[in-house]
XYZ file of C-alpha atoms in Angstrom:
513
model
C -11.664 66.440 -33.580
C -13.000 65.141 -30.282
C -14.135 66.515 -26.956
C -12.610 65.467 -23.640
C -13.642 66.052 -20.054
C -12.274 65.113 -16.640
C -13.693 65.820 -13.175
C -12.460 65.317 -9.618
C -15.362 65.752 -7.213
C -15.455 65.728 -3.451
C -14.635 62.379 -1.904
C -17.751 60.327 -1.329
C -19.723 62.075 -4.084
C -20.599 60.788 -7.556
C -19.797 62.853 -10.656
C -21.595 60.731 -13.274
C -24.277 63.366 -13.946
C -21.684 66.120 -14.261
C -19.745 64.089 -16.813
C -22.903 63.357 -18.798
C -23.991 66.998 -18.800
C -20.505 68.147 -19.755
C -20.356 65.783 -22.713
C -23.665 67.097 -24.021
C -22.115 70.582 -24.010
C -19.152 69.227 -26.004
C -21.317 67.192 -28.390
C -20.506 69.550 -31.296
C -16.917 68.222 -31.217
C -17.959 64.703 -32.165
C -21.172 62.798 -32.839
C -19.705 59.399 -33.711
C -19.299 57.884 -30.224
C -19.323 58.764 -26.538
C -17.901 57.273 -23.375
C -17.615 57.814 -19.620
C -15.252 56.089 -17.182
C -15.338 56.578 -13.411
C -13.131 55.310 -10.605
C -14.867 53.964 -7.488
C -12.607 52.667 -4.729
C -9.929 51.655 -7.221
C -12.342 49.975 -9.656
C -13.083 51.359 -13.115
C -16.687 51.669 -14.275
C -16.995 52.169 -18.042
C -19.733 52.741 -20.580
C -18.976 53.668 -24.195
C -20.566 53.051 -27.571
C -21.335 54.627 -30.943
C -23.891 57.398 -31.043
C -24.760 60.697 -29.422
C -24.421 61.149 -25.674
C -28.176 60.874 -25.232
C -28.202 57.591 -27.195
C -25.284 55.926 -25.415
C -26.196 56.430 -21.741
C -29.385 55.078 -20.203
C -30.432 55.175 -16.583
C -28.973 51.733 -15.888
C -25.576 52.883 -17.156
C -25.629 56.109 -15.161
C -26.506 54.307 -11.934
C -23.478 52.102 -12.371
C -21.038 54.933 -13.189
C -20.317 55.784 -9.569
C -17.197 57.476 -8.251
C -15.778 60.909 -7.486
C -13.127 60.840 -10.244
C -13.872 60.281 -13.927
C -13.316 61.198 -17.555
C -15.500 61.443 -20.640
C -15.102 61.618 -24.399
C -17.076 62.414 -27.545
C -15.507 61.230 -30.771
C -15.407 61.647 -34.442
C -12.783 59.511 -36.166
C -9.914 61.214 -38.010
C -9.062 58.205 -40.192
C -9.685 54.495 -40.327
C -12.251 52.666 -38.262
C -15.210 54.127 -36.389
C -16.402 50.890 -34.792
C -17.514 50.650 -31.180
C -14.124 49.184 -30.280
C -12.560 52.560 -31.128
C -14.786 54.503 -28.716
C -13.019 56.121 -25.777
C -11.935 56.156 -22.965
C -9.447 53.276 -23.211
C -7.880 51.616 -20.186
C -5.026 49.266 -19.286
C -4.607 47.235 -16.119
C -0.897 47.829 -15.560
C 0.551 49.745 -13.873
C -2.098 50.701 -11.296
C -4.941 50.766 -13.792
C -4.865 53.743 -16.168
C -7.614 55.142 -18.389
C -7.243 57.855 -21.010
C -9.296 59.998 -23.389
C -7.563 61.948 -26.140
C -8.295 64.745 -28.592
C -5.879 65.084 -31.493
C -3.748 62.946 -33.777
C -0.292 61.398 -33.353
C 1.835 61.849 -36.448
C 4.329 59.104 -35.528
C 1.702 56.475 -34.709
C 3.311 53.833 -36.917
C 6.688 53.956 -35.143
C 4.973 54.098 -31.741
C 3.054 50.935 -32.575
C 6.254 49.145 -33.586
C 7.986 50.272 -30.373
C 5.142 49.027 -28.166
C 4.937 45.720 -29.999
C 8.624 44.914 -30.447
C 10.282 46.451 -27.409
C 7.533 46.680 -24.781
C 5.602 43.540 -25.779
C 2.294 45.340 -25.368
C -0.760 44.340 -27.384
C -2.681 47.082 -29.210
C -6.222 46.001 -29.956
C -7.493 48.826 -32.187
C -6.286 51.179 -34.909
C -6.759 54.179 -32.605
C -3.702 56.292 -31.847
C -5.341 57.069 -28.505
C -4.723 53.479 -27.430
C -1.091 53.931 -28.463
C -0.820 57.077 -26.367
C -2.330 55.334 -23.354
C 0.148 52.471 -23.624
C 3.116 54.810 -24.018
C 1.998 56.570 -20.814
C 1.606 53.201 -19.070
C 5.093 52.098 -20.116
C 6.665 55.321 -18.853
C 4.769 55.193 -15.560
C 5.819 51.585 -15.106
C 9.484 52.442 -15.656
C 9.366 55.039 -12.883
C 7.116 53.362 -10.347
C 9.643 51.936 -7.923
C 9.381 52.747 -4.210
C 8.105 56.298 -4.726
C 5.362 57.907 -2.686
C 2.300 60.081 -3.065
C 0.066 60.735 -0.060
C 1.541 57.744 1.779
C 1.239 55.200 -1.042
C 4.510 53.337 -1.684
C 4.172 53.034 -5.446
C 3.663 56.424 -7.117
C 4.476 60.082 -6.506
C 4.412 63.387 -8.352
C 7.895 62.819 -9.742
C 6.675 59.529 -11.188
C 3.708 61.153 -12.886
C 5.417 64.223 -14.304
C 8.520 62.269 -15.290
C 6.293 59.905 -17.278
C 4.612 62.816 -19.072
C 8.010 64.319 -19.904
C 9.013 61.009 -21.489
C 5.715 60.812 -23.387
C 6.303 64.300 -24.813
C 9.786 63.282 -25.953
C 8.553 60.139 -27.699
C 5.191 61.257 -29.123
C 4.715 63.678 -32.034
C 1.588 65.490 -33.160
C -1.277 67.364 -31.572
C -2.830 65.995 -28.401
C -4.772 66.994 -25.325
C -5.454 64.214 -22.832
C -7.289 63.432 -19.622
C -6.330 60.294 -17.726
C -7.364 58.523 -14.532
C -4.799 56.646 -12.451
C -6.923 54.301 -10.402
C -7.001 55.127 -6.724
C -4.856 58.250 -7.170
C -6.503 60.899 -9.268
C -6.744 62.716 -12.574
C -3.868 63.540 -14.924
C -4.239 66.016 -17.809
C -1.610 67.130 -20.284
C -1.238 69.013 -23.571
C 1.149 68.767 -26.518
C 4.242 71.034 -26.460
C 2.848 73.387 -29.126
C -0.623 73.619 -27.600
C -2.212 72.624 -30.899
C -5.248 71.032 -29.295
C -7.098 73.008 -26.584
C -7.282 72.116 -22.877
C -8.647 74.260 -20.037
C -9.235 73.662 -16.351
C -11.463 75.131 -13.663
C -12.619 74.613 -10.108
C -15.405 75.378 -7.669
C -15.460 75.630 -3.903
C -18.011 74.341 -1.452
C -18.195 73.841 2.289
C -16.811 70.342 1.816
C -13.774 71.357 -0.252
C -12.785 71.991 -3.867
C -13.803 70.219 -7.056
C -11.822 70.408 -10.309
C -12.673 70.060 -13.986
C -10.595 69.805 -17.183
C -12.212 70.170 -20.619
C -11.607 70.863 -24.297
C -13.539 74.132 -24.113
C -14.354 76.668 -21.422
C -18.078 76.387 -22.130
C -18.142 72.902 -20.571
C -16.588 74.353 -17.427
C -18.925 77.312 -17.003
C -22.046 75.373 -18.008
C -21.463 72.978 -15.100
C -21.115 75.777 -12.581
C -17.316 75.792 -12.327
C -15.043 78.810 -12.639
C -12.372 78.825 -15.342
C -8.880 79.011 -13.829
C -6.778 79.048 -17.010
C -5.699 77.115 -20.084
C -3.343 74.225 -19.549
C -0.118 75.586 -21.030
C 1.555 73.898 -24.001
C 3.643 71.018 -22.688
C 2.166 71.360 -19.196
C 0.716 68.547 -17.103
C -1.597 68.908 -14.129
C -2.347 66.178 -11.613
C -5.337 66.393 -9.282
C -5.284 63.847 -6.488
C -8.463 62.061 -5.466
C -8.359 64.111 -2.253
C -8.536 67.346 -4.259
C -4.941 68.625 -4.337
C -3.662 70.085 -7.612
C -0.058 69.894 -8.823
C 1.288 71.240 -12.119
C 4.576 71.197 -14.009
C 5.991 72.127 -17.378
C 6.873 68.757 -18.930
C 8.346 69.788 -22.277
C 10.965 72.284 -23.449
C 9.565 75.631 -24.527
C 8.234 75.517 -28.093
C 6.227 77.942 -30.237
C 2.721 78.385 -28.779
C 0.690 77.592 -31.878
C -2.903 76.456 -31.298
C -5.091 75.332 -34.182
C -6.727 78.339 -35.834
C -9.550 76.159 -37.207
C -11.007 75.994 -33.676
C -11.862 79.693 -34.072
C -13.119 79.265 -37.616
C -15.376 76.250 -37.245
C -15.047 73.752 -34.408
C -15.342 75.544 -31.087
C -18.609 76.835 -29.704
C -18.863 80.628 -29.974
C -19.407 80.949 -26.209
C -15.997 79.404 -25.495
C -12.778 81.208 -24.655
C -9.739 79.240 -25.841
C -6.124 80.214 -25.172
C -7.336 83.543 -23.846
C -9.279 84.342 -27.027
C -13.041 84.655 -27.285
C -14.274 82.506 -30.161
C -17.244 84.835 -30.585
C -15.009 87.905 -30.830
C -12.693 86.174 -33.289
C -15.614 85.408 -35.599
C -16.933 88.964 -35.329
C -13.481 90.235 -36.262
C -13.301 87.825 -39.188
C -16.623 89.110 -40.508
C -15.562 92.739 -40.136
C -12.329 92.234 -42.041
C -14.020 90.206 -44.777
C -16.562 92.998 -45.283
C -13.754 95.533 -45.604
C -12.024 93.353 -48.190
C -15.271 92.941 -50.163
C -15.759 96.706 -50.326
C -12.145 97.211 -51.431
C -12.605 94.722 -54.272
C -16.167 95.682 -55.191
C -17.146 99.165 -53.954
C -20.237 99.386 -56.183
C -21.675 95.979 -55.173
C -25.385 95.281 -55.664
C -25.947 92.998 -52.649
C -29.441 93.284 -51.170
C -29.168 91.054 -48.113
C -26.641 89.040 -46.070
C -27.671 85.485 -45.146
C -25.568 83.108 -43.038
C -25.010 79.396 -43.528
C -25.985 78.100 -40.083
C -24.514 77.711 -37.623
C -20.814 78.531 -37.729
C -21.182 81.180 -40.459
C -23.717 83.163 -38.467
C -21.458 85.430 -36.395
C -19.230 86.493 -39.291
C -22.350 87.144 -41.397
C -23.898 89.288 -38.666
C -20.814 91.512 -38.540
C -20.531 91.640 -42.335
C -24.116 92.880 -42.605
C -23.426 95.578 -40.029
C -20.189 96.677 -41.716
C -21.825 96.735 -45.164
C -24.944 98.484 -43.806
C -27.146 95.764 -45.263
C -30.076 93.776 -43.857
C -29.171 90.551 -42.072
C -31.673 87.756 -42.551
C -31.959 84.119 -41.537
C -32.671 82.418 -44.845
C -32.078 78.775 -43.905
C -33.726 76.690 -41.227
C -31.484 73.956 -39.870
C -32.542 70.475 -38.879
C -30.689 70.033 -35.572
C -30.740 66.257 -35.827
C -28.351 65.891 -38.754
C -24.629 65.938 -37.967
C -21.881 68.098 -39.433
C -21.621 67.207 -43.096
C -17.979 67.735 -43.970
C -16.897 64.978 -41.548
C -19.357 62.428 -42.897
C -17.915 59.488 -44.842
C -18.661 59.288 -48.541
C -19.789 61.876 -51.043
C -23.253 60.376 -51.535
C -24.017 60.524 -47.813
C -22.845 64.132 -47.597
C -24.943 65.197 -50.566
C -28.059 63.607 -49.081
C -27.491 65.113 -45.649
C -27.088 68.706 -46.884
C -30.601 68.656 -48.320
C -31.939 67.072 -45.147
C -30.059 69.513 -42.927
C -31.094 72.846 -44.437
C -34.310 74.238 -45.853
C -34.544 77.658 -47.516
C -37.141 80.324 -46.625
C -38.368 81.471 -50.048
C -39.416 84.970 -48.931
C -35.847 85.891 -47.948
C -34.422 84.942 -51.371
C -37.067 85.612 -53.983
C -36.025 88.413 -56.346
C -32.929 89.402 -54.309
C -29.184 89.489 -54.765
C -27.991 87.583 -51.710
C -24.599 87.272 -50.061
C -24.235 83.879 -48.388
C -21.595 83.695 -45.654
C -19.980 80.498 -44.384
C -17.071 79.827 -42.054
C -15.047 77.977 -44.703
C -15.248 75.924 -47.882
C -13.657 72.468 -47.758
C -14.982 70.062 -50.396
C -17.408 72.595 -51.837
C -20.197 69.995 -51.840
C -22.264 71.825 -49.246
C -21.597 75.245 -50.766
C -22.694 74.189 -54.264
C -25.920 72.635 -53.011
C -26.757 75.639 -50.835
C -26.216 78.013 -53.762
C -28.487 75.815 -55.870
C -31.127 75.858 -53.116
C -30.990 79.676 -53.035
C -31.558 79.846 -56.800
C -34.388 77.297 -56.579
C -36.349 79.635 -54.272
C -35.911 82.674 -56.499
C -32.604 84.400 -55.720
C -31.579 86.632 -58.660
C -27.870 86.452 -57.904
C -26.001 84.440 -55.283
C -22.679 85.706 -53.977
C -20.626 83.670 -51.530
C -18.127 84.677 -48.839
C -15.834 82.434 -46.788
C -14.532 83.703 -43.439
C -11.460 81.474 -43.924
C -8.918 81.229 -46.759
C -9.002 78.391 -49.316
C -8.321 75.001 -47.683
C -5.554 73.432 -49.777
C -3.655 71.119 -47.404
C -4.605 68.225 -45.120
C -4.734 68.730 -41.368
C -2.600 66.134 -39.584
C -3.292 67.140 -35.981
C -6.790 65.802 -35.418
C -9.188 67.274 -37.983
C -10.705 64.813 -40.437
C -10.276 66.784 -43.619
C -10.543 64.857 -46.893
C -7.878 63.709 -49.304
C -6.166 66.613 -51.091
C -7.744 65.908 -54.473
C -11.181 66.192 -52.812
C -10.609 69.804 -51.725
C -12.533 72.187 -53.963
C -9.518 74.552 -53.864
C -7.025 71.900 -54.978
C -5.410 73.150 -58.197
C -8.056 75.836 -58.691
C -7.926 79.609 -58.635
C -10.623 81.539 -56.788
C -12.392 82.229 -60.086
C -12.341 78.516 -60.899
C -13.731 77.696 -57.446
C -16.447 80.277 -58.021
C -17.414 78.509 -61.243
C -17.271 75.071 -59.617
C -19.673 75.925 -56.778
C -21.955 77.985 -59.039
C -21.835 81.361 -57.300
C -21.963 84.691 -59.125
C -19.024 86.040 -57.172
C -16.796 84.528 -54.470
C -14.858 86.195 -51.661
C -12.251 84.554 -49.441
C -10.540 85.820 -46.310
C -6.768 86.017 -46.649
C -4.639 84.019 -44.238
C -2.920 87.176 -43.044
C -6.292 88.722 -42.208
C -7.542 85.525 -40.554
C -4.528 85.380 -38.242
C -4.705 89.082 -37.419
C -8.433 89.047 -36.672
C -8.332 85.850 -34.607
C -5.425 86.878 -32.380
C -6.499 88.957 -29.371
C -4.451 91.067 -26.907
C -5.630 88.910 -23.988
C -3.761 85.857 -25.330
C -0.150 84.695 -24.993
C -0.399 82.838 -28.310
C 2.607 83.542 -30.536
C 1.241 82.206 -33.821
C -1.261 79.612 -35.070
C -1.196 76.203 -36.627
C -2.768 77.121 -39.958
C -1.411 74.114 -41.836
C -4.651 73.395 -43.683
C -4.272 76.806 -45.333
C -0.505 77.169 -45.765
C 0.906 73.625 -45.526
C 3.313 74.623 -42.730
C 3.364 71.744 -40.198
C 4.692 73.108 -36.930
C 5.934 69.791 -35.505
C 8.460 69.510 -38.327
C 8.020 65.774 -38.916
C 5.606 65.778 -41.867
C 6.991 64.777 -45.263
C 5.573 63.799 -48.649
C 5.499 60.091 -47.768
C 3.401 60.774 -44.637
C 0.972 62.954 -46.584
C 0.625 60.310 -49.311
C -0.234 57.665 -46.735
C -2.713 60.013 -45.058
C -4.285 60.751 -48.428
C -4.835 57.026 -48.999
C -6.581 56.734 -45.615
C -8.817 59.767 -46.057
C -10.153 59.524 -49.590
C -13.812 58.666 -49.925
C -13.116 55.186 -51.273
C -11.055 54.247 -48.225
C -13.665 55.683 -45.864
C -16.483 53.831 -47.560
C -14.559 50.539 -47.282
C -13.744 51.224 -43.642
C -17.328 51.993 -42.725
C -18.569 48.905 -44.558
C -16.097 46.788 -42.602
C -17.216 48.447 -39.362
C -20.858 47.753 -40.191
C -20.129 44.074 -40.825
C -18.145 43.853 -37.578
C -20.898 45.522 -35.572
C -23.498 43.182 -37.080
C -21.314 40.200 -36.170
C -20.886 41.486 -32.623
C -24.607 42.082 -32.247
C -25.328 38.527 -33.411
C -22.904 37.160 -30.831
C -24.636 39.135 -28.110
């Protein structure tokens, strides 16, 4: 999962600070790397590297990132390398000069790579599918860029741009939301035909004209002082010229509108509205329904207090406490400077970071039967350690509730979930999972309840991509061979080898510098 951002400011202004501030708002979507690219008078200015936004950009970089059009990206890697070379945005020189930042995962990356190499004679320098997507877009733009016009330029027009996106959607499979800069012309943004990955745009008016913004989440739009216009529709592309004119077109045949439900479980910030649905409201609803299910299964429960696992379990826990008429207490203090643990490579690193990330408040546990509430359980590593921490500070009994169903299948559309045999729910019943994580009783949301509580009347969404729960891959191109290959890339051994190779490469690069 990554965060993307694109801005078209007023001509003659510089949007570098807006891009920086917007990426800090999207930092929760990726802490591995960050990058900003701007376009000044037809010349790209780029800074990207590994690390948090605040670590990557210094004053000298910001002063150089001039221009009124630009894009930004925060990354965590879904598989393979996480070296600096994989940081985004990427760019190519031909045609025009095109840069791109991408959130998602292409499921036919292998065949795309072969096509670019063998038929288009284009060199791909990294293992990132985002570089593949950029080159596919460049090829399709190049095919159509013959004596066409936009705003008086003889080389490119709206038909060129939208025709290229249509061709990209026909050739590319998977989940993707993209922002792209075409040097000297403007900003292009587009979304996969199923709307799996989120993309939203907004604008603001001033005396000098309009400015536009495109982002992964609405919170990045409102935090920068823009007004949300709407979600980019599945299969839609929007083009915003450097002079501030917006064009849009549907660039894919109508397909089921199925955004990723895990955005509302875990990834998105609670103050975001995605696909017309409030993330905060979805999580409240999930907590309400889970409380009702708990009472149905265990009407004479002996729970004394409800305690959330910060941060994404907090909203569901708050509503559960209200529905159960129980005290809600903050029992864990979170160290804000440790990243999200389930996306960290290697079991040893995850186990260390859980203890560094959370510290229990003894008074809230000692002598009590506590219900711990989390958004989901993936590997179970974090859950088991947290339950142990609660017992260490005196909890009599520790019950556990997950606002999501058991995760039993890999996500192939841009979420770095582990290999299947590393899921705590793989081959286990709920009772067996309960024993494995060490809780006294375990409650899961059902998938039916999760879908019903997440969906809101304000949204046009027809269904959800819930493939990590039910194994139903909406794009229809996922088979056993693909999943086996993905499993080999995502297991802890492969990730440890990849990160060791990246470390050696980075050391070599630093020595050369």
